[in-house]
PDB file of C-alpha atoms in Angstrom:
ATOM      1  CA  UNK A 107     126.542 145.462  70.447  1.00  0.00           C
ATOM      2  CA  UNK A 108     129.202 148.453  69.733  1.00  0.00           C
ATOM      3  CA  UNK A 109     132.671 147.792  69.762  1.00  0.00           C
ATOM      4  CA  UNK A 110     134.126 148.468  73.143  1.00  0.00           C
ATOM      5  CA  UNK A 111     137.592 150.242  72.620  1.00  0.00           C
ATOM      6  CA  UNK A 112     140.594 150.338  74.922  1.00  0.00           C
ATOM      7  CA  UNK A 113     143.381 152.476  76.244  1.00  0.00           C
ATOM      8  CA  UNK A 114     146.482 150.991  77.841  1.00  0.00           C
ATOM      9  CA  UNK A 115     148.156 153.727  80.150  1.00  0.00           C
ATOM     10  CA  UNK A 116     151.002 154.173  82.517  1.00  0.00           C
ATOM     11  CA  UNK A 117     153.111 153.346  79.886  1.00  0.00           C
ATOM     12  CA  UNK A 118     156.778 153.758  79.834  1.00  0.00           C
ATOM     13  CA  UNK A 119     158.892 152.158  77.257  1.00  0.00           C
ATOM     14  CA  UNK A 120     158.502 151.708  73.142  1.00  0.00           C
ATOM     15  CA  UNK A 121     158.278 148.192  73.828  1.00  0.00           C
ATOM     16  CA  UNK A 122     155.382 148.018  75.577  1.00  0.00           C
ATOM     17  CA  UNK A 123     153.924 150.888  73.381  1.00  0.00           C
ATOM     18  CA  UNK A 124     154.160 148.173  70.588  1.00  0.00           C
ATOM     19  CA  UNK A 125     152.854 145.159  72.650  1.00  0.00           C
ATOM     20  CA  UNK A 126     149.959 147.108  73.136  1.00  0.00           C
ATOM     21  CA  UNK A 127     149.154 147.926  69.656  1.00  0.00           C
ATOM     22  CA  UNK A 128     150.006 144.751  68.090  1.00  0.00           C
ATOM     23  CA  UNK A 129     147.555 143.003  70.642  1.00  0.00           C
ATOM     24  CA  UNK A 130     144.697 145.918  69.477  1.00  0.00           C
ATOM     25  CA  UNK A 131     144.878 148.704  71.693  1.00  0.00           C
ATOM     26  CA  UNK A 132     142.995 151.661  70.702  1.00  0.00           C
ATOM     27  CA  UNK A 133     145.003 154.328  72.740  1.00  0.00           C
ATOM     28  CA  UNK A 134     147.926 154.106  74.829  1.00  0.00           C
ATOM     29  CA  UNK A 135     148.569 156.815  77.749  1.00  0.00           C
ATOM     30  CA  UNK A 136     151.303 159.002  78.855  1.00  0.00           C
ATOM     31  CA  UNK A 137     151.178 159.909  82.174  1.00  0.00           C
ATOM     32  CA  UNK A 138     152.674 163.377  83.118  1.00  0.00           C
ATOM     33  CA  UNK A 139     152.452 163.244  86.699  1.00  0.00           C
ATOM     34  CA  UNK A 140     155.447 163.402  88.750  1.00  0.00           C
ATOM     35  CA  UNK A 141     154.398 162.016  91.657  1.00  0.00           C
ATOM     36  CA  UNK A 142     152.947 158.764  89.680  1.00  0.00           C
ATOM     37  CA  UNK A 143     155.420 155.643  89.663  1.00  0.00           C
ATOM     38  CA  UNK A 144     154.218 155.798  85.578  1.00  0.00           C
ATOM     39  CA  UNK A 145     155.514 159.194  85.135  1.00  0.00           C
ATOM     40  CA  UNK A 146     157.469 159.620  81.635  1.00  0.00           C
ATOM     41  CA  UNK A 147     159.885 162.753  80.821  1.00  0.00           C
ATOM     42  CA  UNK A 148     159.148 164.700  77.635  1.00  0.00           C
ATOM     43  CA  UNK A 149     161.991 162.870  75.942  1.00  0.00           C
ATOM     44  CA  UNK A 150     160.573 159.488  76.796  1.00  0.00           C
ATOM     45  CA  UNK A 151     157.037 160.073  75.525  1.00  0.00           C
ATOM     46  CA  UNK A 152     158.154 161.636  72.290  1.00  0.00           C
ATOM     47  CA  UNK A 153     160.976 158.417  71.660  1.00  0.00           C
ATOM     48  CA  UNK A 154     157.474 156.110  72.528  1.00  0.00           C
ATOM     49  CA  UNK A 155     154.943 158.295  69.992  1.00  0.00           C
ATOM     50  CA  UNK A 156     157.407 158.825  67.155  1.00  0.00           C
ATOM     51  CA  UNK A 157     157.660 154.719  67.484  1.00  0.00           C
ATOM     52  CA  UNK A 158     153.503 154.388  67.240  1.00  0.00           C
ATOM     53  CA  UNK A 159     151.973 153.196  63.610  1.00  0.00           C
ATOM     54  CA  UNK A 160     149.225 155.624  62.637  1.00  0.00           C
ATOM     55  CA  UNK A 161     145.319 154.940  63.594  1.00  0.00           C
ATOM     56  CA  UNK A 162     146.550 154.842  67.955  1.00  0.00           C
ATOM     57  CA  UNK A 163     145.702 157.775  69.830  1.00  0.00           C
ATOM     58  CA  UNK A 164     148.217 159.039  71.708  1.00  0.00           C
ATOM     59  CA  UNK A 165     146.723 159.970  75.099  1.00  0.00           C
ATOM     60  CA  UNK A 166     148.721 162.711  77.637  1.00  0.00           C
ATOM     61  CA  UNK A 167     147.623 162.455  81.357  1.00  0.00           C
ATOM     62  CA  UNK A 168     147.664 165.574  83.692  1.00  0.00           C
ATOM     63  CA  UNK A 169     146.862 166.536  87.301  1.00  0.00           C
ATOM     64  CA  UNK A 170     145.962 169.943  87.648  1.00  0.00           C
ATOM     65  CA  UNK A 171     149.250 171.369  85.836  1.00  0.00           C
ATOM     66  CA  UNK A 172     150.038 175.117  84.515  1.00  0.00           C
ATOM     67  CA  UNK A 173     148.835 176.040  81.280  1.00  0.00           C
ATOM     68  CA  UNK A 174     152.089 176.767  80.492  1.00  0.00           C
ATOM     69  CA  UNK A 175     153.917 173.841  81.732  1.00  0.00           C
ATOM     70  CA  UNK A 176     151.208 171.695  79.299  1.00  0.00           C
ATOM     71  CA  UNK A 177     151.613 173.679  76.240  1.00  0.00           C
ATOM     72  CA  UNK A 178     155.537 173.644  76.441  1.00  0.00           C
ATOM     73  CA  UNK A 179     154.830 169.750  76.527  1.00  0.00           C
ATOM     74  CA  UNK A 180     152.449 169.874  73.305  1.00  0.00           C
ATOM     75  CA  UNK A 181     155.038 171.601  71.458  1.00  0.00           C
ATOM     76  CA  UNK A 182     157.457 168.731  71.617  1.00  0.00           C
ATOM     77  CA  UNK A 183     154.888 165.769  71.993  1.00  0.00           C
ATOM     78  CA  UNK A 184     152.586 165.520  69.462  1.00  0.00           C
ATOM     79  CA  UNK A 185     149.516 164.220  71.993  1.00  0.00           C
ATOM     80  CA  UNK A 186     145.971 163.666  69.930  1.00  0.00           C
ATOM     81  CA  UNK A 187     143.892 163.711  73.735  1.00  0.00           C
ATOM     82  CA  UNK A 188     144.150 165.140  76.598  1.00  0.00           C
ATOM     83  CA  UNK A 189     143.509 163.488  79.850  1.00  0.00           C
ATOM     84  CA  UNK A 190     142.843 165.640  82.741  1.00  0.00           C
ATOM     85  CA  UNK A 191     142.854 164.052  86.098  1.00  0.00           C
ATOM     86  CA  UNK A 192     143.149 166.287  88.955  1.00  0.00           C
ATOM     87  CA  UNK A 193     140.170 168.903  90.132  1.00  0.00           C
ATOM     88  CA  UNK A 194     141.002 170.944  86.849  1.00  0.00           C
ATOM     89  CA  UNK A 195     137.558 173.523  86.397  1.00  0.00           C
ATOM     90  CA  UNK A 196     136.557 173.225  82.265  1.00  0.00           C
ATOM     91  CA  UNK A 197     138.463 176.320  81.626  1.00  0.00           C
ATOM     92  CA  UNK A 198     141.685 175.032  82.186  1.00  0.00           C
ATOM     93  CA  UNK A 199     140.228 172.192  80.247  1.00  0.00           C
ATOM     94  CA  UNK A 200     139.756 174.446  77.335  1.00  0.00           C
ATOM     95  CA  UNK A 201     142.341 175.946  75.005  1.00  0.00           C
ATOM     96  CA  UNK A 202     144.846 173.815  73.806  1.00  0.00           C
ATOM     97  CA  UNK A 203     143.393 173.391  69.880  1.00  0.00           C
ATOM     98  CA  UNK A 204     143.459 169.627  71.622  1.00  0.00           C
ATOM     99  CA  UNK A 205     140.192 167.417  72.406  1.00  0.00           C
ATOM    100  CA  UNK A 206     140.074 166.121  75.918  1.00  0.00           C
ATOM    101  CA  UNK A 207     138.496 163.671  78.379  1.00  0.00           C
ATOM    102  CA  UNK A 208     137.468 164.787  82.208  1.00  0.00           C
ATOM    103  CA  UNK A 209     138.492 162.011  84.797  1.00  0.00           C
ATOM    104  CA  UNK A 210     136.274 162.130  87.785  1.00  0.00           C
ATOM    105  CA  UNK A 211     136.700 159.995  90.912  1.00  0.00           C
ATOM    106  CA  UNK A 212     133.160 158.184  92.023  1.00  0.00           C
ATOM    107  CA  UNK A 213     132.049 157.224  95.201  1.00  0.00           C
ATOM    108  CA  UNK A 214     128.492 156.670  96.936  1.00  0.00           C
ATOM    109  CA  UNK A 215     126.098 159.532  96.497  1.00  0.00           C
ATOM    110  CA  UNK A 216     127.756 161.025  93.494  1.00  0.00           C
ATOM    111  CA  UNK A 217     125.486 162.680  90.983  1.00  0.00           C
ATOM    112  CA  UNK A 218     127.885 161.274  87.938  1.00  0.00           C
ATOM    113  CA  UNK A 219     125.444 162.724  85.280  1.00  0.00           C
ATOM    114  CA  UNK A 220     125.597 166.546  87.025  1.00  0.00           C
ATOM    115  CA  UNK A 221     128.890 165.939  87.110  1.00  0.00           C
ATOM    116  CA  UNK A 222     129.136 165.108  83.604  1.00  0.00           C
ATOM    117  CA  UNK A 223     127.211 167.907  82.519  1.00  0.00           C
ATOM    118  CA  UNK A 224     129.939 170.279  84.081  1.00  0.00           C
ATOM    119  CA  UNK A 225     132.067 169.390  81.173  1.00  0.00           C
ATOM    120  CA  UNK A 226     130.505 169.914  78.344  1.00  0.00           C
ATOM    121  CA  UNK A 227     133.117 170.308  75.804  1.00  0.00           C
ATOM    122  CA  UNK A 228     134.737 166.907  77.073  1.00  0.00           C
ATOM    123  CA  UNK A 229     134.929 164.162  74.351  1.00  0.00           C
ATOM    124  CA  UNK A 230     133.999 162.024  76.732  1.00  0.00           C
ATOM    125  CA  UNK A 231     134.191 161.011  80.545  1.00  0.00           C
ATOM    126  CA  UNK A 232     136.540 158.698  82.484  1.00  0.00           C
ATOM    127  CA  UNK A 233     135.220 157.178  85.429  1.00  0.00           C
ATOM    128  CA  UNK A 234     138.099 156.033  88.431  1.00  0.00           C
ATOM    129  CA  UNK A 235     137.937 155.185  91.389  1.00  0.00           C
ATOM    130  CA  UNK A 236     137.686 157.695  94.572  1.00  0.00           C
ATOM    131  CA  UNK A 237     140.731 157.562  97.136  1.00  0.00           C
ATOM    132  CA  UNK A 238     141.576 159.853  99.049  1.00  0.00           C
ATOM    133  CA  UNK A 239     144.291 161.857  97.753  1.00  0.00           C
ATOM    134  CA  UNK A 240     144.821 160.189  95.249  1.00  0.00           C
ATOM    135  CA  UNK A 241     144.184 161.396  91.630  1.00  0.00           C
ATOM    136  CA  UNK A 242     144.458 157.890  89.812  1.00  0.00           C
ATOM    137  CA  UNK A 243     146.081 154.149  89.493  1.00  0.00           C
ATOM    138  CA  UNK A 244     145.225 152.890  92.774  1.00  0.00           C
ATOM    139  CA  UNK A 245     144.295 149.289  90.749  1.00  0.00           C
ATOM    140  CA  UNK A 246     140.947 149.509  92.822  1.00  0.00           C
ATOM    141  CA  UNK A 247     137.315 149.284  91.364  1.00  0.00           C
ATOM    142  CA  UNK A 248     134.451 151.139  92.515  1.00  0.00           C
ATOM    143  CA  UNK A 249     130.568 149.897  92.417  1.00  0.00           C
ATOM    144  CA  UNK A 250     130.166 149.635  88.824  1.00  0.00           C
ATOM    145  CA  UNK A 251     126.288 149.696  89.992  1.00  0.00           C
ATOM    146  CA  UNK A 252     127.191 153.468  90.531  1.00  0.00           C
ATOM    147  CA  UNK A 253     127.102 154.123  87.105  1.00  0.00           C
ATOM    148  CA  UNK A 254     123.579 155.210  85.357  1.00  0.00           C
ATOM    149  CA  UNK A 255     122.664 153.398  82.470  1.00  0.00           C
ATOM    150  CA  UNK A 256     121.942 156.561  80.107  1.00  0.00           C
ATOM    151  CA  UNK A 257     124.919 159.354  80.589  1.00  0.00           C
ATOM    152  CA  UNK A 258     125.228 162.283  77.941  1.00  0.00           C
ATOM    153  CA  UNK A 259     128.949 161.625  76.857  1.00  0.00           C
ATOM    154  CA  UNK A 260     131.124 158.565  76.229  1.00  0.00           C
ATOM    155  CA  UNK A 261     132.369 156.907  79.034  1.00  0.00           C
ATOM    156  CA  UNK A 262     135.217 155.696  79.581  1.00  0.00           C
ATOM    157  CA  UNK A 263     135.579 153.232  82.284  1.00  0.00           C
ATOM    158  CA  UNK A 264     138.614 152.990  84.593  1.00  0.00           C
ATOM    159  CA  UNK A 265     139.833 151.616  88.071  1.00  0.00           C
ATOM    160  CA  UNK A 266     140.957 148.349  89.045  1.00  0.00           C
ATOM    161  CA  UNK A 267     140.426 146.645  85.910  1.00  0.00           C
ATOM    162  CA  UNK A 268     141.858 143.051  85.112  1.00  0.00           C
ATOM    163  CA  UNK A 269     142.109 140.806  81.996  1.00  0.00           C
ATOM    164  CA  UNK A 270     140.011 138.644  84.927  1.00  0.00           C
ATOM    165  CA  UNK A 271     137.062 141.295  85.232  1.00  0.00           C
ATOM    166  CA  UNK A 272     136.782 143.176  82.504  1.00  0.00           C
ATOM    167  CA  UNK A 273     134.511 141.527  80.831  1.00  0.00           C
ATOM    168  CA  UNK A 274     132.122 142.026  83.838  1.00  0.00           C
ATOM    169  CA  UNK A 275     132.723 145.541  84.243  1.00  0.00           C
ATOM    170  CA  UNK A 276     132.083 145.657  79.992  1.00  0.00           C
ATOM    171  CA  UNK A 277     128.335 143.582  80.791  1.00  0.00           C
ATOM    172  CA  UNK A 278     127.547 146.041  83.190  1.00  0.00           C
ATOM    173  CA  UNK A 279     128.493 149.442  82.946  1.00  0.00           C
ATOM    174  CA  UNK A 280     128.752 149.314  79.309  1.00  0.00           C
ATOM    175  CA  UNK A 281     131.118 151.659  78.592  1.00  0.00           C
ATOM    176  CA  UNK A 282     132.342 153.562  74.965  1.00  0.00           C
ATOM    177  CA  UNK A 283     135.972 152.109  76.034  1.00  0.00           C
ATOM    178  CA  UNK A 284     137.952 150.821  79.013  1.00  0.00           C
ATOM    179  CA  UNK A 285     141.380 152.117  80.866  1.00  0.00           C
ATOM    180  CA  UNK A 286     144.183 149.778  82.221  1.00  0.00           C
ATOM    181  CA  UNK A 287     147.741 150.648  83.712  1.00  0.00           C
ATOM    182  CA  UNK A 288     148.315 148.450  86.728  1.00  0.00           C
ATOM    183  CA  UNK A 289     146.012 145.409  85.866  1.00  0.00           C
ATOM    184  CA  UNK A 290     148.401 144.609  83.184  1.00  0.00           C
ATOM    185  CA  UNK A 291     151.685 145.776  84.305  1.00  0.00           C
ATOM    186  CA  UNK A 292     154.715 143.232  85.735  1.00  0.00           C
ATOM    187  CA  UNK A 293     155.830 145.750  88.001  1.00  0.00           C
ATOM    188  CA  UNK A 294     155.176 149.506  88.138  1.00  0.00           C
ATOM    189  CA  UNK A 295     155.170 151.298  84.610  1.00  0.00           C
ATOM    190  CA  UNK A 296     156.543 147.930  83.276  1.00  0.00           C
ATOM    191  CA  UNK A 297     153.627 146.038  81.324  1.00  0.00           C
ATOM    192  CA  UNK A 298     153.082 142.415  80.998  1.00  0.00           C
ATOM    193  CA  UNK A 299     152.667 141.361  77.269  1.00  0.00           C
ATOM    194  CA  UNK A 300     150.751 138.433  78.405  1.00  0.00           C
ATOM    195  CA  UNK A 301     148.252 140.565  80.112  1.00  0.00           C
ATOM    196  CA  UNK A 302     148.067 142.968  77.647  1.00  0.00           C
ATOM    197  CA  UNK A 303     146.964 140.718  74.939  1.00  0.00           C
ATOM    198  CA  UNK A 304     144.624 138.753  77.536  1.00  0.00           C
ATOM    199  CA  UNK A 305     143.362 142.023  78.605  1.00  0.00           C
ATOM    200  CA  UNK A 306     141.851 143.379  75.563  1.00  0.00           C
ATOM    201  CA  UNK A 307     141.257 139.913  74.418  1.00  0.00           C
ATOM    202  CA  UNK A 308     138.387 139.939  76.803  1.00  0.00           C
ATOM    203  CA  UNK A 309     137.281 143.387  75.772  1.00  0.00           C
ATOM    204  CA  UNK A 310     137.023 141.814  72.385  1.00  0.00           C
ATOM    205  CA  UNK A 311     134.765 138.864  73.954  1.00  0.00           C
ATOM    206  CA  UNK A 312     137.299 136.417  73.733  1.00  0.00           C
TER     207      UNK A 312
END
């Protein structure tokens, strides 16, 4: 069985940037979203990815923002992946010398693999949960039974995810990595270490 690799997002503070790696996180996320309870200022993330050890990808989260607005950000934050998370077409995927990942919300009826396929360029595809109005981190799963077993990119899986079910979400969906912010968090944007090492301790298989 592959490796399963993981991404801790929402997150806020060096401290928990460094939790997160020394516990094995793959990636960590930035969210730059105002309207998100996990949103981080230019200053913060670039303090939390000059304090990163090489070998963890920085990730940058966006809902539908301008081109230019973005770029200004890559010029001070040196983001490896880009996560885009609002109704973003792939041409204002495209362009920033950056690779990225396409979130899409699922819900019943949802053709995930045509919607896939609209992305082509994507490094891979992050699958949340549907709310409406809501673009991401509602801390609720979807019907992991949604998912087909043979998709043509990477997914990565995301919504509602717990050090308590992610191991169940791994054994059936199985995904190229997983996404956390609120299942391990103390309070919003503030992460639990306890969590976060239980959490990917379970991705691991214990």
């Amino acid at each position: 069985m592959s490796v399963v690799r993981s991404k801790i997002c929402g997150i806020t503070r060096v401290e928990d940037a460094l939790v997160a790696v020394a516990a094995g996180a793959d990636a960590i996320g930035l969210v730059f979203y105002a309207k998100s309870p996990r949103a981080v200022s230019v200053e913060q993330a670039r303090e939390i990815v000059a304090a990163l050890p090489p070998f963890v990808t920085t990730v940058g989260l966006f809902v539908d923002i301008e081109r230019a607005e973005l770029q200004r950000i890559l010029q001070v934050v040196p983001l490896d992946l880009l996560q885009f998370h609002g109704d973003e077409s792939l041409a204002q995927c495209e362009g920033y010398s950056r690779p990225y990942i396409k979130a899409l919300r699922v819900k019943p009826g949802d053709d995930i693999a045509a919607l896939m396929a609209q992305y082509p360029s994507a490094s891979g595809i992050l699958l949340d949960t549907y709310v409406e109005g809501v673009p991401g981190g509602t801390g609720l799963a979807f019907d992991w039974s949604l998912v087909p077993a043979q998709l043509p990119k990477p997914v990565i899986l995301a919504g509602g995810l717990t050090p308590d079910n992610v191991a169940a979400a791994i054994a059936r969906v199985r995904p190229y990595a997983v996404d956390v912010s609120g299942g391990v968090e103390a309070s919003k944007g503030i992460k639990d270490a306890g969590k976060v090492r239980a959490f990917i301790r379970e991705v691991r298989g214990g």
